[in-house]
Coordinates of C-alpha atoms and ligand atoms in Angstrom, one line a residue:
Chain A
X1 CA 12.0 27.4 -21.6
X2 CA 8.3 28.9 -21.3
X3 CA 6.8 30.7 -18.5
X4 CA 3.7 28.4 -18.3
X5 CA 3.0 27.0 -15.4
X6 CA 1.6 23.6 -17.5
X7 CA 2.4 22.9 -20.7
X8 CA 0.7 19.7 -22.7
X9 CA 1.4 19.1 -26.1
X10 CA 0.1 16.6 -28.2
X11 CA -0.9 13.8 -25.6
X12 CA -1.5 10.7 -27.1
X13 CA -2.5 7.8 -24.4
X14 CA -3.3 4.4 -25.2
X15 CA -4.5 1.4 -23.0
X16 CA -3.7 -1.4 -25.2
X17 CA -5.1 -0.8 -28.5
X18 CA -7.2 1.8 -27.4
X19 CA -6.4 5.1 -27.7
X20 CA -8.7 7.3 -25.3
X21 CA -6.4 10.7 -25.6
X22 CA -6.1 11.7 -29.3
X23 CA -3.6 14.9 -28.8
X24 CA -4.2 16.9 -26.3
X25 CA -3.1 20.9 -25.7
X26 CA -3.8 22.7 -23.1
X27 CA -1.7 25.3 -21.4
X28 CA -1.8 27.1 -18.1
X29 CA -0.3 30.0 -16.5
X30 CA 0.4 30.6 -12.9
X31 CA -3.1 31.2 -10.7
X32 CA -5.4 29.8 -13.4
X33 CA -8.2 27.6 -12.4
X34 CA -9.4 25.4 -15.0
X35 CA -12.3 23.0 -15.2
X36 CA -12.5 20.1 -17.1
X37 CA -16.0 19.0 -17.8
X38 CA -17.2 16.4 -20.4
X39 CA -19.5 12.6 -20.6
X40 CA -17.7 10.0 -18.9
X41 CA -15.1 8.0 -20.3
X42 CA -14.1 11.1 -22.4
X43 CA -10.3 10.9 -20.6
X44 CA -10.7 13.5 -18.0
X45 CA -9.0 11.2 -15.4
X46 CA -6.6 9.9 -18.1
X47 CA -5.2 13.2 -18.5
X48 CA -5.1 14.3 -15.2
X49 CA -3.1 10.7 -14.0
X50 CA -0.8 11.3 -17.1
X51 CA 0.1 15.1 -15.7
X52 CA 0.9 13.6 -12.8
X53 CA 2.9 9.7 -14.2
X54 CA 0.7 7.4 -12.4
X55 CA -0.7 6.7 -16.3
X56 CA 2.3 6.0 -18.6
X57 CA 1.9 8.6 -22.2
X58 CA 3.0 7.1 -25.5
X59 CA 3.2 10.5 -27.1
X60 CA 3.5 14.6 -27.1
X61 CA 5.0 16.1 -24.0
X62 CA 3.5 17.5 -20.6
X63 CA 6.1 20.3 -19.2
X64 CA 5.4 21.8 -15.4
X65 CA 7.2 25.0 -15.3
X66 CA 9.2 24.2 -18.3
X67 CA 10.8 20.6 -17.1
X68 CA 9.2 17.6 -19.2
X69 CA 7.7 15.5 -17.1
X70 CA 8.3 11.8 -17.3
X71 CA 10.4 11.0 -20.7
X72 CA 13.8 12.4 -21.9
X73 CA 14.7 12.3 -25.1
X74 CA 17.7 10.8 -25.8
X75 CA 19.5 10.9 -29.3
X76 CA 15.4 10.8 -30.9
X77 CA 14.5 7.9 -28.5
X78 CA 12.2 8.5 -25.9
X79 CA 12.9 7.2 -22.3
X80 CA 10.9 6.9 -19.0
X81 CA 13.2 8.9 -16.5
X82 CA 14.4 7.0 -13.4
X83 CA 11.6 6.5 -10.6
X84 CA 13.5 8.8 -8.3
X85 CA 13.3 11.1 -10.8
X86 CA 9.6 10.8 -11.7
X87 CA 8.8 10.7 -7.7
X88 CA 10.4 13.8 -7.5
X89 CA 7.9 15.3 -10.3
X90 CA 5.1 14.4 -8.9
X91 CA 5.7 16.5 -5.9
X92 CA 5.5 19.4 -8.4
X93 CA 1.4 17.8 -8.8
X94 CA -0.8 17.4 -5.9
X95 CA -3.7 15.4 -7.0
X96 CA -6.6 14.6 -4.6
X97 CA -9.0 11.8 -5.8
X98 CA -12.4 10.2 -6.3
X99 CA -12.1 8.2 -3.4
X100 CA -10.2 10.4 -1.0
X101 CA -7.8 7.0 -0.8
X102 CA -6.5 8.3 2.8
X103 CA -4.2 5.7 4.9
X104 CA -6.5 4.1 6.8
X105 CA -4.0 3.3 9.5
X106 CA -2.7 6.8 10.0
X107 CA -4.7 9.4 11.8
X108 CA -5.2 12.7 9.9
X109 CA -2.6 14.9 11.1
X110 CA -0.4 11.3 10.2
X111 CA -2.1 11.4 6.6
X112 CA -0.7 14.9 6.0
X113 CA 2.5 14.5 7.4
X114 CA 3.7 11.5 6.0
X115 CA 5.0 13.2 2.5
X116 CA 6.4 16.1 4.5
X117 CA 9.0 13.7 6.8
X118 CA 9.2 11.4 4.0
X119 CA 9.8 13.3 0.4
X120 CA 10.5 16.5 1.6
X121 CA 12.6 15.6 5.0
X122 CA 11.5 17.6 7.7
X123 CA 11.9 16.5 10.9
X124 CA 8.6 15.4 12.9
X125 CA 7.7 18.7 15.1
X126 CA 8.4 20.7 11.9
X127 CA 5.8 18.5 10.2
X128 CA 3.5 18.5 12.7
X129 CA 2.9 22.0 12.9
X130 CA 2.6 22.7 9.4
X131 CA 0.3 19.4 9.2
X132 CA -2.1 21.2 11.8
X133 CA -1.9 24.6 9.9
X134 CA -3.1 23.3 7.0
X135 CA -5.6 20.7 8.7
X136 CA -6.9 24.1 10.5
X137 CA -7.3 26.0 6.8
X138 CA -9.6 23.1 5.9
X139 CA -11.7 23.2 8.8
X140 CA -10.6 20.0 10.4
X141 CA -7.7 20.7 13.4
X142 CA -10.1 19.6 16.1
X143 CA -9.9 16.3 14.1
X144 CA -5.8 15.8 13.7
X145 CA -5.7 13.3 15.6
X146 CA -8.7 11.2 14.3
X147 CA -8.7 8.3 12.2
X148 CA -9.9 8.2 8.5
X149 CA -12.1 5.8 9.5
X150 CA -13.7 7.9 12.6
X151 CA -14.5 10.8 9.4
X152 CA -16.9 11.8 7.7
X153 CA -16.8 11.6 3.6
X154 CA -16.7 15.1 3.2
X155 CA -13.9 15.5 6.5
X156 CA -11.8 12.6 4.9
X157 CA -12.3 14.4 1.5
X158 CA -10.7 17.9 2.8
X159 CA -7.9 15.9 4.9
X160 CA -6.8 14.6 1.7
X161 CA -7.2 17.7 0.1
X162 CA -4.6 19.1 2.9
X163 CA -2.5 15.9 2.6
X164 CA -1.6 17.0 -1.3
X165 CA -1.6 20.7 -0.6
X166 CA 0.8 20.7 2.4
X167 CA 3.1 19.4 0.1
X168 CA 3.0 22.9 -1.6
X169 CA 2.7 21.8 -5.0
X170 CA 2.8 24.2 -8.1
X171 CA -0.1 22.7 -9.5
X172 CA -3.3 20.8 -7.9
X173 CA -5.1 18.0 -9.6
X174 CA -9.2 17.4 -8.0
X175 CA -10.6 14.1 -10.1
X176 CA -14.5 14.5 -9.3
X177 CA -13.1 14.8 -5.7
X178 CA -17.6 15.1 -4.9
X179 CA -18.5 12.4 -6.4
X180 CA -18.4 9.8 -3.9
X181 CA -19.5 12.5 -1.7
X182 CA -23.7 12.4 -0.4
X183 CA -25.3 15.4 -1.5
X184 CA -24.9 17.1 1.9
X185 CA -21.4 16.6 2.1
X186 CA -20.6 18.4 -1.5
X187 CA -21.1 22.0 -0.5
X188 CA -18.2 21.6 2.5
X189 CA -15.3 20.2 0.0
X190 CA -16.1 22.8 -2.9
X191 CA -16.1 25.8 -0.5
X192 CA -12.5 24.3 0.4
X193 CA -11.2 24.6 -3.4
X194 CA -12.9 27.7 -4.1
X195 CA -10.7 29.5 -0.8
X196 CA -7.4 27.6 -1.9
X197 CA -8.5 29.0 -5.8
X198 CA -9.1 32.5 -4.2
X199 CA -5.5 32.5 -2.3
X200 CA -4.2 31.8 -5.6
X201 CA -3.6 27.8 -5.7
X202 CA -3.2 27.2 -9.2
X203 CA -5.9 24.4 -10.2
X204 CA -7.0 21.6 -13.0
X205 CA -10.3 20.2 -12.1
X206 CA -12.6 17.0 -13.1
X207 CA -15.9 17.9 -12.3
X208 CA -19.4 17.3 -12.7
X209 CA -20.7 20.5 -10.6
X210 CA -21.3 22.5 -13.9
X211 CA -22.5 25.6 -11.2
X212 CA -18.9 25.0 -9.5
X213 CA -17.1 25.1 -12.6
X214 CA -18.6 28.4 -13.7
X215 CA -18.5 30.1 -10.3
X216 CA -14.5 28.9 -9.5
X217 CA -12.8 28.4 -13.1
X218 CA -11.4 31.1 -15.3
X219 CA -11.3 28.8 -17.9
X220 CA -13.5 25.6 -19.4
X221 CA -12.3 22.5 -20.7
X222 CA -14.9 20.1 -22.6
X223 CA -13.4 17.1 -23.4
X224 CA -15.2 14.7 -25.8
X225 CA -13.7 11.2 -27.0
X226 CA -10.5 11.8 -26.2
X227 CA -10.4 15.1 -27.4
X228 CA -10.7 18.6 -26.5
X229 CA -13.9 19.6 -28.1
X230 CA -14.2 23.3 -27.1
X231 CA -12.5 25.6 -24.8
X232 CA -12.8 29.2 -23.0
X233 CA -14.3 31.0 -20.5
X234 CA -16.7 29.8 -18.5
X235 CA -19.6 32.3 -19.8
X236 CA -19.2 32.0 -23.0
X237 CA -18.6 27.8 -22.8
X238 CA -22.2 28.0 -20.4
X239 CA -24.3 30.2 -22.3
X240 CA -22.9 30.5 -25.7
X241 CA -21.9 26.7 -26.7
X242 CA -20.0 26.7 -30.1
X243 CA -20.0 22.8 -30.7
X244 CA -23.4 20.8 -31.2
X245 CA -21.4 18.5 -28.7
X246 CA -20.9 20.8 -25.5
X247 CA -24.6 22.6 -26.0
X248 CA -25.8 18.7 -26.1
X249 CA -23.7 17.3 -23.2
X250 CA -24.7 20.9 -20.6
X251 CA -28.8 20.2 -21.8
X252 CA -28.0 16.5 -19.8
X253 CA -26.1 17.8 -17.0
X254 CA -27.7 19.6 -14.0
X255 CA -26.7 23.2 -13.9
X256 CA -28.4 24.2 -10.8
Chain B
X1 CA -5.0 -52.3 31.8
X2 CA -3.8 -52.0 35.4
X3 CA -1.3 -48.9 35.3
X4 CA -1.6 -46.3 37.6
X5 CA 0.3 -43.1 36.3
X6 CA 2.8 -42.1 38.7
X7 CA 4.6 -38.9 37.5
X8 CA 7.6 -38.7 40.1
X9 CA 9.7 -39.6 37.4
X10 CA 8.8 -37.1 34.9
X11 CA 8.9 -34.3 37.4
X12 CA 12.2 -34.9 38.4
X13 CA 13.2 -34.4 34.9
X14 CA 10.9 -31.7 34.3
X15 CA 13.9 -29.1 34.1
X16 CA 14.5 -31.2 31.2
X17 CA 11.1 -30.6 29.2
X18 CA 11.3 -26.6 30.1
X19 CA 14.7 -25.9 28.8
X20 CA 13.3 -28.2 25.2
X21 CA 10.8 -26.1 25.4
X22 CA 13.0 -23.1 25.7
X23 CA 14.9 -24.2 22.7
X24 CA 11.9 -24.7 20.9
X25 CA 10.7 -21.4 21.7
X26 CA 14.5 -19.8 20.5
X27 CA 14.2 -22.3 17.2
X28 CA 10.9 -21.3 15.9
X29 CA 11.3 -17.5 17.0
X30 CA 14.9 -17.4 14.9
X31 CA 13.1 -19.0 11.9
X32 CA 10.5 -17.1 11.6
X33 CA 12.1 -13.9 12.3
X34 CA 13.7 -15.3 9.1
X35 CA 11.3 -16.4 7.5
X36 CA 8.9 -13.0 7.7
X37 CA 11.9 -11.3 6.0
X38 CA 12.1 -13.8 3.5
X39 CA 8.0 -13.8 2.9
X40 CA 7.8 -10.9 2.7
X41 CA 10.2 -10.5 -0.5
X42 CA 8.7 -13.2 -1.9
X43 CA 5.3 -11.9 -1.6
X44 CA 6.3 -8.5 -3.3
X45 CA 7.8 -11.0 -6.1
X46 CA 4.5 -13.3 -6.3
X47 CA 2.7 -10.4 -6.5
X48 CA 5.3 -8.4 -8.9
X49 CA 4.0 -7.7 -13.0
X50 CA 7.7 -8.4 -13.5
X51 CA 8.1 -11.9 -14.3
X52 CA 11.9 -11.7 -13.8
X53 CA 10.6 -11.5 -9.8
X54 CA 7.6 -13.3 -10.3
X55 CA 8.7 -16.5 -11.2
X56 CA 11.9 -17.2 -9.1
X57 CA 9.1 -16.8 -6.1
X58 CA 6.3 -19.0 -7.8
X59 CA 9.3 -21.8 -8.2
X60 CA 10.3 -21.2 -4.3
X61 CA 7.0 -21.5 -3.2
X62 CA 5.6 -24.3 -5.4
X63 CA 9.2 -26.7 -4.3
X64 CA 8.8 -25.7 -0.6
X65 CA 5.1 -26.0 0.0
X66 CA 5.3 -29.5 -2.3
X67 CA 7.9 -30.9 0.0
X68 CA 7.3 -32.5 3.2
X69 CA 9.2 -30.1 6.2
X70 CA 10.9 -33.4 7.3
X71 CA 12.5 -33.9 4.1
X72 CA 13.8 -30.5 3.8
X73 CA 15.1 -31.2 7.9
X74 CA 16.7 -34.3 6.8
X75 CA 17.7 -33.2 3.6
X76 CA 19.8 -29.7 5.0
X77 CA 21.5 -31.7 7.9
X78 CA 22.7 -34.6 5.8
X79 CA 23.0 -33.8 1.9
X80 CA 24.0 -30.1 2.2
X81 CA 26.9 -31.5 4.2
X82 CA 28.0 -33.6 0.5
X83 CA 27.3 -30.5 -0.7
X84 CA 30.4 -28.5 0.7
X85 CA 27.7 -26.5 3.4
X86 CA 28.2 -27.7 6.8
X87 CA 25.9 -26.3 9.4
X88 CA 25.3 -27.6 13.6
X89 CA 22.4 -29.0 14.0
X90 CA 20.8 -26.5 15.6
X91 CA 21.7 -23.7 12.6
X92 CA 20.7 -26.4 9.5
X93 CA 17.2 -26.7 11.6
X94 CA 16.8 -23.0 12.1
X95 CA 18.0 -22.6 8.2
X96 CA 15.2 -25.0 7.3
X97 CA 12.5 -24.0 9.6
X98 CA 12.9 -20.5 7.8
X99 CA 13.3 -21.1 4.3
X100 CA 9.8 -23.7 5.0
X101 CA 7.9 -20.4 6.8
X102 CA 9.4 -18.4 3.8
X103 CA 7.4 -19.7 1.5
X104 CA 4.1 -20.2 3.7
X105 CA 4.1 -16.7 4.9
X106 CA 5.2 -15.6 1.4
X107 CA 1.4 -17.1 0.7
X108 CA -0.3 -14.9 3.4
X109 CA 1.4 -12.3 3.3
X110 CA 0.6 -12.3 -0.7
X111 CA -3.1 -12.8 0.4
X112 CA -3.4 -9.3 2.7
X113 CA -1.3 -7.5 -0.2
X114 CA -4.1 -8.0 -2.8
X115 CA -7.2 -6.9 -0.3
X116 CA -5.3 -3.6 -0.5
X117 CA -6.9 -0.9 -2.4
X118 CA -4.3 0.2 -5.5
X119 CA -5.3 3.3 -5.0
X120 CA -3.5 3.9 -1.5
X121 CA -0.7 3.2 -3.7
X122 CA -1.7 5.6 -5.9
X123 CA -2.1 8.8 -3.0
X124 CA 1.5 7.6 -2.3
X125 CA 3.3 8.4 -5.5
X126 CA 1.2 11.3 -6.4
X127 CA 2.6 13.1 -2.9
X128 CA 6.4 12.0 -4.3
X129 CA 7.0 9.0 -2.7
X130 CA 8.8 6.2 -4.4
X131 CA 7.8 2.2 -4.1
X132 CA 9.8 1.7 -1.8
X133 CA 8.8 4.1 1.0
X134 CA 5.3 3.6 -0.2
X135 CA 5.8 -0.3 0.5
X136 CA 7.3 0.3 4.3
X137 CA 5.2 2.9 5.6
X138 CA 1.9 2.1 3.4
X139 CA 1.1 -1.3 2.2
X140 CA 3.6 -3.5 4.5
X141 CA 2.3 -1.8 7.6
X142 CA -1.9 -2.4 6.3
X143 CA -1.1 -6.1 4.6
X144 CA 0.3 -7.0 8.1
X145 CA -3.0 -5.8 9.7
X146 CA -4.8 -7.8 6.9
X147 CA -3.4 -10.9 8.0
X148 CA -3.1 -10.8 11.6
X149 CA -5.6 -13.6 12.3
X150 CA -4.3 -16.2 9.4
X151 CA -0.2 -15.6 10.9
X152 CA -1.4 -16.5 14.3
X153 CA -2.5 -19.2 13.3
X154 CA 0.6 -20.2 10.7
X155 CA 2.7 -18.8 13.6
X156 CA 1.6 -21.5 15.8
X157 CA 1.9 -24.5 13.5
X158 CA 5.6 -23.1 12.7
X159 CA 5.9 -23.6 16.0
X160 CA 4.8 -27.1 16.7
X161 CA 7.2 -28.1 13.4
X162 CA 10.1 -27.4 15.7
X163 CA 9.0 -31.1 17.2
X164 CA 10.6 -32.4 13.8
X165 CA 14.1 -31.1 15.1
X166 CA 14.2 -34.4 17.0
X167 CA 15.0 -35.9 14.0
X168 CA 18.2 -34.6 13.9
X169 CA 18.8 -34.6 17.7
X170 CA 18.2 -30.8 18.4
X171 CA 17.6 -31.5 22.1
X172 CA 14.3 -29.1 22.0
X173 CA 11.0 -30.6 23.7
X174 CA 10.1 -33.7 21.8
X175 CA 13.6 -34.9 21.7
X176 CA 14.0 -34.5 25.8
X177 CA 10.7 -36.1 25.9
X178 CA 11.7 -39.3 24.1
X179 CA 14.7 -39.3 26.0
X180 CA 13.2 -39.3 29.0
X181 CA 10.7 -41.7 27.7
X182 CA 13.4 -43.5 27.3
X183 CA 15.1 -43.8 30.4
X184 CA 12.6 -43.8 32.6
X185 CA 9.5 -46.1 30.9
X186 CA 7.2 -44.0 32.3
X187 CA 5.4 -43.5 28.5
X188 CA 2.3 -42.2 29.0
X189 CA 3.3 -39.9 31.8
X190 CA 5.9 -38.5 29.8
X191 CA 3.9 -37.8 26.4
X192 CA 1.0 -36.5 28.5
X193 CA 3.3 -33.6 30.2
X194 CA 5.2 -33.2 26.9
X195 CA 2.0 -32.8 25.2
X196 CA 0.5 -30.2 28.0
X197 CA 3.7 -28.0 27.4
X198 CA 2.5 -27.7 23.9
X199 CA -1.2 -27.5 24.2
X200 CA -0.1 -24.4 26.8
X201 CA 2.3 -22.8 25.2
X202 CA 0.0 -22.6 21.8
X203 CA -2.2 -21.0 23.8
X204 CA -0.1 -18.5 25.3
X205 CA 1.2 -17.7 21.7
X206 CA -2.4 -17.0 20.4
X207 CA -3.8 -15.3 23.3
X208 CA -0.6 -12.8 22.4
X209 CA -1.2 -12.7 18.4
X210 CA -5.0 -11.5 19.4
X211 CA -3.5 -9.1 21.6
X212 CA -1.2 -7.7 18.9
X213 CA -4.8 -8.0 16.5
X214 CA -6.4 -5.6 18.8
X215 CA -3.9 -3.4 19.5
X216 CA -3.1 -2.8 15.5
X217 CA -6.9 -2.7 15.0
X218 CA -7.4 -0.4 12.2
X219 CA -9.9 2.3 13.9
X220 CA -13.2 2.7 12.3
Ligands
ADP301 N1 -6.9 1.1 -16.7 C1 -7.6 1.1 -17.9 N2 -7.5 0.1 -18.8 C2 -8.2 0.2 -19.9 N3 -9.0 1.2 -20.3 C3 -9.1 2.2 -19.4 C4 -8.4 2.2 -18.2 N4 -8.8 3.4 -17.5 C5 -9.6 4.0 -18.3 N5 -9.8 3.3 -19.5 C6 -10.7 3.8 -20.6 O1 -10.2 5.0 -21.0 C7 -11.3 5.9 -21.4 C8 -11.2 7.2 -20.6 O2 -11.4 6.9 -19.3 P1 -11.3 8.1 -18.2 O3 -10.1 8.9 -18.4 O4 -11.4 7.4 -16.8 O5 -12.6 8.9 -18.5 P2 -13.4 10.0 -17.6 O6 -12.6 10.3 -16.4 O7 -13.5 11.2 -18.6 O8 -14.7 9.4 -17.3 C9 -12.6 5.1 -21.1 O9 -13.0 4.6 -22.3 C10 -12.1 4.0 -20.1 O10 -12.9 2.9 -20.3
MG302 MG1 -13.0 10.1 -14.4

C-alpha cells in the first residue's frame, strides 16, 4: 500500500501492433493538479482512457489509492477483473471529454443525476438536490431542467463537468474538454476547473491552453511519442525547457 | 356489368368484420410485443464484437427474412405439430407473427443502434455504470427515438400480415370476410368494407406512432 492518490507504473498500451504508450510513470498525491501537454497523437487521451478502463493496458500497473485498477494478478497471469468490478473503479475517475458526450435525451439536472440513482443508489429527491447543488457551483441551476440540446457548448461542457464531479470522484480526468469549444466559450469552462482545483479537486488534465496549464497546474507533463519527455513545475517546464523537444513543441503552441 | 352494390348483407354481419378486426388488433399487438423483446436482443447480438452473439442472430435473421411469412404460418401450425409442439391456432400464429417481427425489428432496431455516438457509451462507464444499465437507460431509450419513423411503418405491415392468419382459420378480419363472402355472394361489397377496415385502422395506427415521434422528440 502507498499513500498516492495515482500511481502509474510502466504503462505499456498497444492498438494492434502499434504501441503508442512506451512505459509510463507518473505519480500523484492527493490535491495535485497536473497538466498534460504535448503534439497530438503523443497518447495524452490514451493514458487518460487507460486510468480510467475504457482503453484496455497490456502492461505495468495504474493503482488509485493503492487498489490496481483493472487486472489482478493471479498465480503470474494477468487477468481483466469482472465488469462489475471495473464499473465500480471507474467511479473512483470522473473523466469529462472532448465532446461533452451529454445524454441528449435527458435534461441536465437528468444528465447529473443518472450515476447518482443508478451507481451509487440514492433515491430520486436525494439526487435531485445534490444534482442542483452542483449544477448551481457550475453556474448552470437556472438551466436544470434544460435539454443538452437547448445549451450552449460551453453550458453543456460544465453540465458534464458536474455530471462526473457529483459523483465525487477521488480523481478528475479533463481530455482537451475546450477544444470543441468557440473561442468565446473557453474562458467560462476553464474558470470552472480552476474553482473545483482551488477547493482542492484533485486533477489530470489534457490541454492545449499552455497559459491555463501554467496558471492552474502544480505540476507539467510533456508527453512525446508515447513517452514522458520532461516533467516539473510549471515555471521551470515554461521558461526553462530541458529537452530540445518541449522548448520546440511550446515555440509552436500559443502561450498567450 | 349491371350490379348494383347493395351492402344490406354485409352490414348485417358487420359485428362480424369488427370483432376480426379486434382479433387482428390482439394478434399483431401480442406479436410484436414479442417480437420488440426478441429484436431487440438480437440487435444487441447483430451488433455484438462477440461472434459467439453475433452469429446465432445473423443465422436468425438471414432464415427468417429469406422465408416467405406464410411458410413460417403454415409451417408452425402443421409440422411443429410432427414435431412433438402442439400449439391452437391462435398461439402458433401469434408464435410466428413474433419470431417473423423478431428478426425485422432486429434489422431496425440494429440500424438506430449504430447512428448512436460510442461516446455516450463512453460518459456511461466512466460515471460507473455497467453495459447493462448503460443499454436501458442510454442507448435503448435514444435507438428507439432513432427509429421511430421506420417501426411505424414496419409496425403497420406487421399488422396487415395478421391477414395471413386466415390460412390457418384464425377467425380475425380476412377470414370473417371470406366467410361472409361466402355466404352471402355479395363479393365486392364484402372486400370493399373489409378492405376500408384496413385502409382505417392503418391510419389510426400511424397517426398514433407520429404522435409517440413527437412526443419522444429529442429537444434541440
Ligand atoms: N482506437 C484507436 N485505434 C488505433 N490507434 C489509435 C486509436 N486511438 C488512438 N490511436 C493512436 O494512438 C496514438 C495516440 O493517440 P492519442 O492518445 O489520442 O493522442 P493525443 O491525445 O495525445 O493526441 C495516435 O497515434 C493515434 O493515432
Ligand atoms: Mg487527445
Amino acid at each position: 500500500m502507498t499513500n498516492n492518490l495515482l500511481e502509474i507504473r510502466d504503462l505499456h498500451k498497444s492498438y494492434g501492433a502499434v504501441e503508442v504508450l512506451k512505459g509510463v510513470d507518473c505519480t500523484m498525491q492527493q490535491g495535485d493538479v497536473v497538466s498534460i501537454i504535448g503534439s497530438s497523437g503523443s497518447g495524452k487521451t490514451t493514458m487518460l482512457r487507460c486510468i480510467n478502463m475504457l482503453e484496455e493496458f497490456q502492461g505495468g500497473t495504474i493503482r488509485i489509492d493503492g487498489q490496481a485498477i483493472g487486472y489482478d494478478v493471479v498465480n503470474g497471469q494477468r487477468r481483466r477483473k469482472s465488469e462489475r468490478e471495473i464499473a465500480r473503479q471507474r467511479a473512483l475517475t470522473g473523466m469529462a471529454f472532448q465532446q461533452f458526450n451529454l445524454f441528449p435525451h435527458m435534461t441536465a439536472v437528468a444528465n447529473v443525476m443518472l450515476g447518482l440513482v443508478k451507481v451509487k443508489k440514492m433515491s430520486r429527491d436525494e439526487a435531485r438536490t445534490l444534482a442542483e447543488t452542483w449544477l448551481d457551483r457550475v453556474g448552470l441551476r437556472e438551466r436544470a431542467e434544460h435539454y443538452p440540446g437547448q445549451l450552449s457548448g460551453g453550458q453543456q461542457q460544465r453540465v458534464a463537468i458536474a455530471r462526473a464531479i457529483a459523483m465525487n470522484p477521488k480523481l478528475m480526468l479533463f481530455d482537451e474538454v475546450t477544444s470543441a469549444l468557440d473561442p468565446e466559450l473557453v474562458n467560462e469552462v476553464l474558470q470552472v476547473i480552476k474553482s473545483l482545483a482551488q477547493d482542492g479537486m484533485s486533477m489530470l488534465l489534457v490541454t492545449h491552453e499552455m497559459r491555463f496549464a501554467y496558471e492552474v497546474s502544480n505540476r507539467v507533463i510533456f508527453m512525446n511519442q508515447g513517452r514522458i519527455g520532461e516533467e516539473g513545475n510549471p515555471r521551470e517546464m515554461f521558461h526553462k525547457p530541458q529537452t530540445e523537444r518541449l522548448a520546440e513543441f511550446l515555440k509552436s503552441s500559443t502561450f498567450n | 356489368m349491371n350490379y348494383t352494390l347493395n351492402f344490406s348483407a354485409v352490414w348485417r354481419s358487420f359485428d362480424l368484420l369488427l370483432e376480426g378486426l379486434a382479433l387482428s388488433l390482439a394478434l399483431a399487438f401480442a406479436a410484436i410485443a414479442i417480437g420488440c423483446v426478441v429484436g431487440l436482443i438480437t440487435a444487441f447480438g447483430l451488433i455484438s464484437k462477440n461472434g459467439f452473439l453475433r452469429r446465432p442472430a445473423g443465422i436468425y435473421v438471414t432464415i427468417i427474412r429469406n422465408t416467405p411469412i406464410l411458410v413460417l404460418i403454415l409451417f408452425t401450425y402443421f409440422a411443429l405439430p410432427q414435431m412433438g409442439v402442439r400449439l391452437g391456432k391462435i398461439e402458433s400464429f401469434i408464435f410466428t407473427l413474433a419470431i417473423y417481427s423478431g428478426a425485422y425489428l432486429a434489422e431496425v432496431f440494429r440500424g438506430g443502434l449504430l447512428a448512436i455516438p460510442p461516446g455516450l457509451r463512453e460518459a456511461g462507464l466512466a460515471i460507473g455504470l455497467t453495459n447493462m444499465q448503460i443499454r436501458t437507460s442510454i442507448i435503448t431509450p435514444l435507438m428507439l427515438r432513432n427509429v421511430l419513423p421506420s417501426l411505424g411503418s414496419t409496425i403497420i405491415s406487421l399488422f396487415k400480415d395478421t391477414s395471413l392468419a386466415a390460412a390457418i382459420a384464425v377467425p380475425e378480419l380476412t377470414f370473417e370476410a371470406r366467410k361472409i363472402n361466402v355466404e352471402t355472394f355479395r363479393v365486392i361489397e364484402t372486400w370493399i368494407v373489409a378492405s376500408c377496415l384496413y385502409v382505417a385502422t392503418c391510419s389510426i395506427l400511424a397517426a398514433l406512432m407520429r404522435a409517440v415521434e413527437r412526443r419522444l422528440a429529442i429537444v434541440r
